[in-house]
Short mmCIF file of C-alpha atoms and ligand atoms in Angstrom, two decimals:
data_model
loop_
_atom_site.label_atom_id
_atom_site.label_comp_id
_atom_site.label_asym_id
_atom_site.label_seq_id
_atom_site.Cartn_x
_atom_site.Cartn_y
_atom_site.Cartn_z
CA MET A 1 -32.02 -10.96 19.97
CA ARG A 2 -30.43 -11.66 16.62
CA ILE A 3 -27.09 -11.47 14.83
CA LYS A 4 -27.02 -11.20 11.05
CA PHE A 5 -23.76 -11.84 9.22
CA CYS A 6 -23.67 -9.29 6.41
CA GLY A 7 -20.04 -9.66 5.31
CA ALA A 8 -16.75 -11.49 5.91
CA ALA A 9 -18.81 -14.69 6.06
CA GLN A 10 -16.63 -17.56 4.78
CA THR A 11 -14.38 -14.97 3.20
CA VAL A 12 -11.84 -12.42 4.44
CA THR A 13 -13.25 -9.08 3.33
CA GLY A 14 -16.41 -7.01 3.86
CA SER A 15 -16.52 -7.34 7.70
CA ASN A 16 -20.07 -6.36 8.67
CA HIS A 17 -22.27 -7.91 11.40
CA LEU A 18 -25.63 -6.64 12.60
CA ILE A 19 -26.92 -7.08 16.16
CA THR A 20 -30.63 -6.42 16.69
CA THR A 21 -31.70 -6.37 20.33
CA ASN A 22 -35.10 -7.46 21.68
CA SER A 23 -36.14 -3.82 21.91
CA GLY A 24 -35.23 -3.29 18.25
CA THR A 25 -31.98 -1.35 18.70
CA THR A 26 -29.60 -2.04 15.81
CA ILE A 27 -25.83 -2.07 16.19
CA LEU A 28 -23.44 -2.73 13.34
CA LEU A 29 -20.02 -4.18 14.04
CA ASP A 30 -17.74 -2.89 11.24
CA CYS A 31 -18.81 -1.71 7.81
CA GLY A 32 -16.10 -3.05 5.53
CA LEU A 33 -15.64 -3.13 1.80
CA PHE A 34 -15.60 -6.43 -0.08
CA GLN A 35 -12.35 -6.45 -2.01
CA GLY A 36 -11.76 -7.92 -5.45
CA ARG A 37 -12.36 -6.99 -9.04
CA GLN A 38 -15.18 -9.35 -9.97
CA ALA A 39 -18.63 -7.99 -10.88
CA TYR A 40 -20.41 -9.90 -8.08
CA ILE A 41 -18.18 -8.08 -5.54
CA ASP A 42 -19.38 -4.72 -6.88
CA GLN A 43 -22.92 -5.99 -6.45
CA MET A 44 -22.29 -7.01 -2.82
CA ASN A 45 -20.70 -3.65 -2.03
CA ALA A 46 -23.62 -1.76 -3.53
CA ASN A 47 -26.30 -3.69 -1.60
CA PHE A 48 -26.39 -3.73 2.19
CA LEU A 49 -28.33 -6.63 3.70
CA PHE A 50 -30.26 -4.13 5.85
CA ASP A 51 -31.77 -0.67 5.58
CA ALA A 52 -29.01 1.82 6.45
CA LYS A 53 -31.63 4.30 7.67
CA GLN A 54 -32.70 1.82 10.36
CA ILE A 55 -29.23 1.37 11.90
CA ASP A 56 -28.71 3.10 15.24
CA TYR A 57 -24.97 2.67 15.90
CA LEU A 58 -21.79 1.46 14.29
CA ILE A 59 -18.91 0.16 16.39
CA LEU A 60 -15.71 -0.03 14.36
CA SER A 61 -12.80 -2.37 15.19
CA HIS A 62 -10.07 -0.75 13.07
CA ALA A 63 -9.19 1.31 10.00
CA HIS A 64 -8.43 -1.39 7.42
CA ILE A 65 -10.64 -0.88 4.39
CA ASP A 66 -12.18 -4.35 4.63
CA HIS A 67 -13.54 -3.20 8.02
CA CYS A 68 -14.39 0.49 7.45
CA GLY A 69 -14.47 0.93 3.66
CA ARG A 70 -18.25 1.15 3.20
CA ILE A 71 -18.88 3.81 5.87
CA PRO A 72 -19.28 6.65 3.32
CA PHE A 73 -21.79 4.48 1.43
CA LEU A 74 -23.65 3.70 4.68
CA ILE A 75 -24.08 7.41 5.25
CA LYS A 76 -25.01 8.01 1.64
CA GLN A 77 -27.75 5.42 2.16
CA GLY A 78 -29.21 7.33 5.10
CA PHE A 79 -27.39 6.19 8.28
CA LYS A 80 -27.54 9.01 10.85
CA GLY A 81 -26.18 7.36 13.99
CA LYS A 82 -22.84 7.55 15.75
CA ILE A 83 -19.71 5.68 14.71
CA TYR A 84 -17.61 4.61 17.70
CA CYS A 85 -13.90 3.86 17.33
CA THR A 86 -10.57 4.65 18.97
CA SER A 87 -8.91 7.99 18.35
CA ALA A 88 -6.15 6.51 16.15
CA THR A 89 -8.75 4.59 14.12
CA LYS A 90 -10.64 7.82 13.46
CA ASP A 91 -7.51 9.59 12.20
CA LEU A 92 -6.51 6.63 10.03
CA CYS A 93 -10.06 6.28 8.65
CA GLU A 94 -9.89 9.84 7.40
CA ILE A 95 -6.91 9.18 5.10
CA MET A 96 -7.95 5.63 4.22
CA LEU A 97 -11.51 6.57 3.23
CA LEU A 98 -10.43 9.63 1.24
CA ASP A 99 -7.86 7.53 -0.60
CA THR A 100 -10.40 4.78 -1.32
CA ALA A 101 -12.96 7.34 -2.50
CA TYR A 102 -10.40 8.83 -4.87
CA ILE A 103 -9.55 5.39 -6.30
CA GLN A 104 -13.26 4.64 -6.71
CA GLU A 105 -13.83 7.87 -8.61
CA LYS A 106 -10.88 7.10 -10.92
CA ASP A 107 -11.95 3.48 -11.48
CA ASN A 108 -15.47 4.67 -12.15
CA GLU A 109 -14.35 7.16 -14.81
CA TRP A 110 -12.54 4.35 -16.61
CA TYR A 111 -15.54 2.05 -16.23
CA ASN A 112 -17.94 4.68 -17.59
CA GLU A 113 -15.64 5.29 -20.57
CA ARG A 114 -16.13 1.63 -21.47
CA ARG A 115 -19.88 1.84 -20.92
CA LYS A 116 -20.04 4.90 -23.16
CA ARG A 117 -18.35 3.01 -25.98
CA LYS A 118 -21.05 0.34 -25.67
CA GLY A 119 -23.75 3.04 -25.76
CA LEU A 120 -24.63 2.55 -22.06
CA ASP A 121 -25.43 5.32 -19.57
CA PRO A 122 -22.80 6.17 -16.96
CA ILE A 123 -23.27 4.90 -13.41
CA PRO A 124 -22.05 6.67 -10.25
CA PRO A 125 -19.17 5.35 -8.11
CA LEU A 126 -20.04 3.66 -4.79
CA TYR A 127 -19.06 6.95 -3.16
CA THR A 128 -17.04 10.04 -3.93
CA VAL A 129 -14.35 12.02 -2.11
CA LYS A 130 -17.14 14.42 -1.05
CA ASP A 131 -19.11 11.53 0.48
CA ALA A 132 -16.00 10.40 2.36
CA GLU A 133 -15.39 13.91 3.71
CA ARG A 134 -18.98 14.12 4.86
CA CYS A 135 -18.82 10.95 6.95
CA LEU A 136 -16.04 12.16 9.24
CA LYS A 137 -18.37 14.14 11.50
CA PHE A 138 -20.21 10.95 12.50
CA PHE A 139 -17.16 9.55 14.32
CA VAL A 140 -17.03 9.53 18.12
CA THR A 141 -13.83 8.37 19.80
CA ALA A 142 -13.60 6.03 22.77
CA GLU A 143 -10.44 4.96 24.56
CA TYR A 144 -9.38 1.38 25.34
CA GLU A 145 -10.55 -0.51 28.44
CA THR A 146 -13.19 1.98 29.67
CA VAL A 147 -16.77 0.71 29.43
CA HIS A 148 -18.62 3.33 27.36
CA ARG A 149 -22.32 3.70 27.96
CA ILE A 150 -24.32 4.52 24.82
CA ASN A 151 -27.71 4.43 26.59
CA ASP A 152 -29.52 2.41 29.30
CA GLU A 153 -29.55 -0.61 27.06
CA ILE A 154 -26.12 -0.65 25.32
CA SER A 155 -22.54 -0.25 26.49
CA PHE A 156 -19.29 -1.36 24.91
CA GLN A 157 -15.61 -1.75 25.66
CA PHE A 158 -12.62 -1.61 23.31
CA ARG A 159 -9.52 -3.66 24.07
CA ASP A 160 -6.22 -3.32 22.25
CA ALA A 161 -6.08 -5.95 19.49
CA GLY A 162 -2.41 -5.32 18.60
CA HIS A 163 -3.20 -5.59 14.87
CA ILE A 164 -2.66 -2.06 13.51
CA LEU A 165 -2.52 1.35 15.17
CA GLY A 166 -5.82 1.91 17.00
CA SER A 167 -7.16 -1.60 16.39
CA ALA A 168 -9.56 -3.02 18.94
CA SER A 169 -11.60 -6.03 19.87
CA VAL A 170 -15.06 -5.14 21.11
CA VAL A 171 -17.33 -6.38 23.88
CA VAL A 172 -20.93 -5.19 23.58
CA PHE A 173 -22.99 -5.27 26.81
CA ILE A 174 -26.73 -5.47 26.24
CA GLN A 175 -29.21 -4.98 29.12
CA ASP A 176 -32.59 -6.63 28.77
CA ARG A 177 -35.10 -6.82 31.64
CA GLY A 178 -32.45 -6.89 34.34
CA LYS A 179 -30.20 -9.32 32.52
CA GLU A 180 -26.92 -8.56 30.76
CA THR A 181 -25.75 -10.32 27.59
CA ARG A 182 -22.18 -9.87 26.40
CA ILE A 183 -21.25 -10.26 22.77
CA GLY A 184 -17.53 -10.33 21.99
CA PHE A 185 -16.14 -9.44 18.57
CA THR A 186 -12.44 -9.99 18.01
CA GLY A 187 -12.06 -7.71 14.99
CA ASP A 188 -8.70 -8.71 13.48
CA ILE A 189 -6.39 -10.24 16.06
CA GLY A 190 -2.80 -8.99 16.05
CA ARG A 191 0.38 -10.63 17.29
CA TRP A 192 2.65 -10.77 20.30
CA ASP A 193 6.19 -9.35 20.33
CA ARG A 194 5.82 -7.31 17.16
CA PRO A 195 7.43 -3.91 16.60
CA ILE A 196 5.64 -0.67 17.57
CA LEU A 197 2.30 -1.94 18.90
CA ARG A 198 1.42 -3.39 22.27
CA ASP A 199 0.61 -7.10 22.48
CA PRO A 200 -3.05 -8.04 21.99
CA GLU A 201 -5.22 -7.95 25.13
CA THR A 202 -6.91 -11.33 25.28
CA MET A 203 -10.70 -11.56 25.08
CA THR A 204 -12.75 -11.17 28.27
CA ASP A 205 -15.61 -13.49 29.18
CA VAL A 206 -18.63 -13.27 26.91
CA ASP A 207 -21.89 -15.11 26.23
CA TYR A 208 -21.49 -15.03 22.45
CA LEU A 209 -18.25 -14.81 20.55
CA ILE A 210 -17.67 -13.65 16.98
CA THR A 211 -14.07 -14.44 16.12
CA GLU A 212 -11.92 -13.95 13.06
CA SER A 213 -10.30 -17.06 11.58
CA THR A 214 -8.05 -15.72 8.79
CA TYR A 215 -5.03 -17.91 9.55
CA GLY A 216 -6.89 -20.99 10.85
CA GLY A 217 -4.67 -24.02 10.20
CA ARG A 218 -1.63 -21.92 9.32
CA THR A 219 1.31 -20.80 11.40
CA HIS A 220 3.79 -18.00 10.78
CA GLN A 221 7.54 -18.41 10.90
CA ASN A 222 8.89 -19.16 14.41
CA GLU A 223 10.46 -16.34 16.39
CA PRO A 224 10.95 -13.96 13.49
CA ASP A 225 14.04 -11.79 13.70
CA ASP A 226 13.21 -8.96 11.28
CA GLU A 227 16.19 -6.86 12.23
CA ARG A 228 18.74 -9.62 11.57
CA GLU A 229 17.08 -10.81 8.33
CA LEU A 230 16.74 -7.32 6.91
CA THR A 231 20.33 -6.44 7.90
CA GLU A 232 21.62 -9.53 6.07
CA LEU A 233 19.61 -8.75 2.95
CA ILE A 234 20.79 -5.12 2.84
CA GLN A 235 24.38 -6.31 3.35
CA GLN A 236 24.14 -8.80 0.47
CA ILE A 237 22.14 -6.72 -2.02
CA CYS A 238 22.94 -3.06 -1.39
CA ILE A 239 26.44 -3.22 0.06
CA GLU A 240 28.06 -6.24 -1.62
CA LYS A 241 26.30 -5.98 -5.00
CA GLY A 242 25.44 -2.29 -5.09
CA GLY A 243 21.83 -3.20 -5.93
CA LYS A 244 18.36 -2.01 -4.97
CA ILE A 245 15.77 -3.61 -2.72
CA ILE A 246 12.16 -3.00 -3.72
CA ILE A 247 9.65 -3.66 -0.92
CA PRO A 248 5.94 -3.71 -1.83
CA ALA A 249 4.23 -2.85 1.46
CA PHE A 250 0.78 -1.89 2.68
CA SER A 251 0.67 1.80 3.50
CA LEU A 252 -0.84 1.17 6.88
CA GLY A 253 1.12 -0.88 9.39
CA ARG A 254 3.68 -2.78 7.34
CA THR A 255 5.40 0.34 5.99
CA GLN A 256 5.82 1.82 9.49
CA GLU A 257 7.14 -1.51 10.84
CA ILE A 258 9.81 -1.72 8.16
CA VAL A 259 10.79 1.92 8.55
CA TYR A 260 11.10 1.42 12.31
CA VAL A 261 13.23 -1.71 11.88
CA LEU A 262 15.49 0.19 9.45
CA ASP A 263 15.63 3.09 11.90
CA LYS A 264 16.85 0.69 14.60
CA ILE A 265 19.42 -0.88 12.25
CA TYR A 266 20.89 2.53 11.43
CA HIS A 267 20.51 3.87 14.96
CA HIS A 268 22.58 0.97 16.24
CA HIS A 269 25.14 1.53 13.44
CA LYS A 270 24.77 -2.02 12.20
CA LEU A 271 25.23 -0.99 8.55
CA PRO A 272 26.59 1.91 6.53
CA ARG A 273 23.73 4.19 5.57
CA ILE A 274 21.88 3.28 2.40
CA GLN A 275 19.30 5.71 0.97
CA VAL A 276 15.73 4.66 1.82
CA TYR A 277 12.65 5.99 0.01
CA VAL A 278 9.05 5.58 1.14
CA ASP A 279 7.36 6.24 -2.18
CA SER A 280 3.63 6.55 -1.50
CA PRO A 281 1.51 9.54 -0.46
CA LEU A 282 -0.81 7.34 1.60
CA SER A 283 2.12 5.68 3.42
CA THR A 284 3.57 9.11 4.16
CA ASN A 285 0.27 10.32 5.61
CA ALA A 286 -0.25 7.12 7.60
CA THR A 287 3.24 7.46 9.11
CA GLU A 288 2.37 10.98 10.21
CA ILE A 289 -0.64 9.55 12.08
CA TYR A 290 1.54 6.87 13.70
CA ARG A 291 3.80 9.65 14.96
CA GLY A 292 0.83 11.35 16.61
CA HIS A 293 -0.46 8.30 18.51
CA GLY A 294 2.24 7.37 20.99
CA GLU A 295 -0.55 6.20 23.33
CA CYS A 296 -0.73 3.04 21.19
CA PHE A 297 3.02 2.27 21.37
CA ASP A 298 4.59 -0.61 23.29
CA GLU A 299 7.34 -0.36 25.92
CA GLU A 300 10.09 -1.21 23.46
CA ILE A 301 9.48 1.67 21.04
CA LEU A 302 8.85 4.10 23.92
CA LYS A 303 12.28 3.16 25.28
CA HIS A 304 13.80 3.64 21.80
CA ILE A 305 12.25 7.11 21.56
CA ARG A 306 14.20 8.23 24.64
CA THR A 307 17.39 8.22 22.55
CA ASP A 308 15.84 8.65 19.09
CA PRO A 309 12.74 10.89 19.22
CA ASP A 310 11.58 10.06 15.68
CA PRO A 311 11.39 6.28 15.18
CA PHE A 312 10.02 6.82 11.64
CA GLY A 313 12.74 9.14 10.41
CA PHE A 314 16.51 8.97 10.06
CA GLY A 315 19.26 10.48 7.94
CA GLY A 316 18.96 9.04 4.44
CA LEU A 317 15.20 8.36 4.62
CA THR A 318 13.01 10.34 2.22
CA TYR A 319 9.22 10.31 2.06
CA ILE A 320 8.00 10.92 -1.48
CA GLN A 321 4.59 12.37 -2.34
CA ASP A 322 5.26 13.98 -5.71
CA VAL A 323 4.89 11.76 -8.79
CA ASN A 324 7.87 13.34 -10.57
CA GLU A 325 10.13 12.63 -7.61
CA SER A 326 8.83 9.07 -7.72
CA LYS A 327 9.73 8.81 -11.42
CA ALA A 328 13.18 10.23 -10.70
CA LEU A 329 13.94 7.09 -8.67
CA ASN A 330 14.11 5.16 -11.99
CA THR A 331 17.32 6.89 -12.94
CA LEU A 332 19.09 6.44 -9.59
CA ARG A 333 22.34 4.55 -9.98
CA GLU A 334 23.28 4.17 -6.30
CA PRO A 335 22.08 1.28 -4.14
CA CYS A 336 18.87 2.07 -2.27
CA ILE A 337 15.76 0.64 -0.63
CA ILE A 338 12.36 1.62 -2.05
CA ILE A 339 9.28 0.90 0.07
CA SER A 340 6.14 1.48 -1.93
CA ALA A 341 2.45 0.52 -2.11
CA SER A 342 0.45 -1.50 -2.81
CA GLY A 343 1.49 -4.47 -0.70
CA MET A 344 0.19 -7.02 -3.20
CA ALA A 345 1.79 -5.11 -6.08
CA GLU A 346 -1.42 -5.21 -8.11
CA ALA A 347 -1.49 -1.41 -8.44
CA GLY A 348 0.33 1.72 -7.39
CA ARG A 349 3.84 3.06 -7.83
CA VAL A 350 5.51 -0.17 -6.69
CA VAL A 351 4.53 -1.87 -9.96
CA HIS A 352 6.72 0.62 -11.85
CA HIS A 353 9.62 0.02 -9.49
CA ILE A 354 9.29 -3.75 -9.88
CA ARG A 355 9.16 -3.43 -13.67
CA ASN A 356 12.29 -1.28 -13.70
CA ASN A 357 14.33 -3.48 -11.37
CA ILE A 358 13.24 -7.09 -11.73
CA GLU A 359 15.52 -7.91 -14.68
CA ASN A 360 18.73 -6.94 -12.87
CA ASP A 361 20.41 -9.71 -10.84
CA ARG A 362 21.97 -7.21 -8.45
CA ASN A 363 18.50 -6.28 -7.10
CA ALA A 364 15.98 -7.92 -4.80
CA ILE A 365 12.20 -7.75 -4.48
CA LEU A 366 11.23 -8.31 -0.86
CA PHE A 367 7.68 -9.36 0.02
CA VAL A 368 6.66 -8.66 3.59
CA GLY A 369 3.01 -9.67 3.62
CA TYR A 370 0.17 -11.66 2.24
CA CYS A 371 -0.58 -11.43 -1.50
CA ALA A 372 -4.03 -12.56 -2.65
CA GLU A 373 -4.21 -15.14 -5.40
CA GLY A 374 -3.98 -13.66 -8.89
CA THR A 375 -2.20 -10.44 -7.86
CA LEU A 376 1.16 -9.54 -9.39
CA GLY A 377 2.73 -10.01 -5.96
CA ALA A 378 1.44 -13.58 -5.65
CA ARG A 379 2.66 -14.40 -9.16
CA ILE A 380 6.17 -13.08 -8.50
CA ARG A 381 6.33 -14.87 -5.13
CA ASN A 382 5.94 -18.16 -7.04
CA LYS A 383 9.27 -17.30 -8.72
CA PRO A 384 8.44 -18.09 -12.35
CA GLU A 385 11.15 -17.57 -14.98
CA TYR A 386 9.20 -14.82 -16.75
CA ILE A 387 6.51 -12.41 -15.59
CA LYS A 388 4.20 -10.08 -17.53
CA ILE A 389 4.09 -6.51 -16.21
CA PHE A 390 2.07 -3.85 -18.07
CA GLY A 391 1.89 -6.29 -20.98
CA GLU A 392 5.68 -6.68 -21.24
CA GLU A 393 7.36 -10.02 -20.66
CA LYS A 394 10.17 -9.65 -18.11
CA LYS A 395 12.78 -12.25 -17.20
CA ILE A 396 13.08 -12.45 -13.41
CA ARG A 397 16.74 -12.05 -12.55
CA ALA A 398 16.36 -10.13 -9.25
CA ARG A 399 16.36 -12.15 -6.06
CA ILE A 400 12.83 -12.77 -4.75
CA GLU A 401 12.73 -12.74 -0.94
CA ILE A 402 9.82 -13.39 1.40
CA MET A 403 9.65 -12.27 5.03
CA ASP A 404 6.14 -13.13 6.16
CA SER A 405 7.06 -12.45 9.76
CA PHE A 406 5.77 -8.93 9.19
CA SER A 407 2.18 -10.23 9.02
CA ALA A 408 -0.20 -8.22 11.21
CA HIS A 409 -2.56 -11.18 11.63
CA ALA A 410 -2.48 -13.73 14.41
CA ASP A 411 -1.75 -17.23 13.12
CA HIS A 412 -3.63 -20.37 14.16
CA ASP A 413 -1.87 -20.73 17.53
CA GLU A 414 -2.06 -17.01 18.26
CA ILE A 415 -5.84 -16.93 17.68
CA LEU A 416 -6.20 -19.79 20.19
CA ARG A 417 -3.90 -17.93 22.61
CA PHE A 418 -6.02 -14.79 22.24
CA LEU A 419 -9.18 -16.74 23.09
CA ASN A 420 -7.70 -19.11 25.66
CA PRO A 421 -8.69 -17.25 28.88
CA LEU A 422 -12.38 -17.48 27.92
CA ASP A 423 -14.75 -19.43 30.15
CA ARG A 424 -15.86 -22.18 27.74
CA LYS A 425 -18.93 -23.02 29.84
CA ARG A 426 -20.24 -19.47 29.72
CA ILE A 427 -20.12 -19.16 25.92
CA LYS A 428 -23.43 -20.18 24.40
CA LYS A 429 -22.27 -19.97 20.80
CA VAL A 430 -19.12 -19.21 18.82
CA PHE A 431 -19.35 -17.72 15.32
CA LEU A 432 -16.35 -17.94 13.02
CA VAL A 433 -16.03 -15.10 10.52
CA HIS A 434 -13.30 -13.45 8.41
CA GLY A 435 -11.71 -16.60 7.01
CA GLU A 436 -11.84 -18.88 4.00
CA GLN A 437 -13.83 -22.08 4.50
CA GLU A 438 -10.83 -24.37 4.88
CA ALA A 439 -9.17 -22.11 7.47
CA GLN A 440 -12.45 -21.82 9.37
CA GLN A 441 -12.93 -25.58 9.50
CA LYS A 442 -9.40 -26.08 10.83
CA LEU A 443 -9.88 -23.45 13.51
CA ALA A 444 -13.28 -24.95 14.44
CA ASP A 445 -11.69 -28.40 14.87
CA ALA A 446 -8.93 -26.97 17.07
CA MET A 447 -11.44 -25.03 19.17
CA LEU A 448 -13.59 -28.14 19.67
CA ALA A 449 -10.48 -29.96 20.89
CA GLN A 450 -9.89 -27.12 23.36
CA GLY A 451 -13.31 -27.43 24.96
CA TYR A 452 -15.38 -24.91 23.02
CA SER A 453 -18.74 -26.20 21.83
CA ASN A 454 -21.52 -24.91 19.64
CA ILE A 455 -19.26 -23.48 16.94
CA HIS A 456 -21.00 -22.15 13.88
CA ILE A 457 -19.64 -20.91 10.54
CA PRO A 458 -22.32 -18.52 9.26
CA ASN A 459 -23.22 -18.05 5.60
CA TYR A 460 -23.35 -14.61 3.99
CA GLY A 461 -26.69 -13.09 5.00
CA GLU A 462 -27.48 -15.73 7.63
CA ALA A 463 -29.37 -14.37 10.65
CA ILE A 464 -29.26 -16.30 13.91
CA ASP A 465 -31.53 -15.80 16.91
CA ILE A 466 -29.70 -15.77 20.21
CA ASP A 467 -31.07 -15.82 23.78
CA SER A 468 -30.56 -12.84 25.99
ZN1 ZN B 1 -7.20 -5.71 9.57
#
């Protein structure tokens, strides 16, 4: 048997691992997009490290683009198998893949314009909206906990990863001449005691473990109290100063968490009502899918729903799809909260809102998640005196606030907690994926100290033979 690491190897995007059994059956774990604007990333996205036509099955951990974003391309390249995921993941994939396809078409038009000026022929986008629509019929849903039998040789089980709606860790059971081998794949590990989603179900015993390592060596803020922190900020900015709070937030997960926290603040009458706008079509659609998947909710939100049936809607909250309504927010004089994508503020409507509000000292820009190096979000978080937005130099007068407690990713200690019940003696090998080198090394050291052995950090494209 063999595992080939075809993405998210010593980096955090492009999750894609290929299991080939002794009988030749091929199972992909995730089919994610590599993210970034460099030319070599485009190259990696456009070249699978396997023949898509030869792949039998895809098991998908969750609907983040770095885990599912190359599915339309996989199908374009000839994959004809089934794609297994949870029901919420399937619904989220539909909007995420269509949105990504649309962005790719737009980026490609711009790119081809530049090629044309250089006298070069146009090249097609990685995939189109049509390709994304076509891939939806390949999805087959599977609920959590049940062991699903694909055939005599392969079964798998999803367990709630508590990362985003529908997210799962996966255990693949492979039968070979009367012997069973279990391969565990964490997907992205979520967090305990977070709003909306249930806590992660820890990993069950496996023979081989593929674990994410994003936050190796790093810990999140202790016992975050989102409700209190957000209440204080709204009090200081919107009520005392009459200003606006701009929140760049990922459409999927973070936006719904903030809306739910605001819903609770207003439901409990902790503050006078301030107008709240969710200004992003994708966020609006994603929220609609959250509403339809109560089976993924934790006890706390289910209890809340008994007195407030819509945890993602309250008086004063407006979801904006239309671009003209979005532009109209520029002229608003009253205090308000604008939640808009993208989370790293490198694109999307939120960049306009930041540009329009960052020079006013009554306002605040609130960051609620990770911003990759080089993005506008990361640059603003460093709190320089001036920042360039759309080529204009802006003096930063607005308050810059950071609440990283909203992170959907387990930190160093939480990864170890997720893995802790595992029988160390049973595991033949541990593979660390989905992390930068330094984070991976720190997690490897901590795991060695906790009794795990045989830890390996695979290279991109590395294939490793494993015993059945
Ligand atoms: Zn994720």
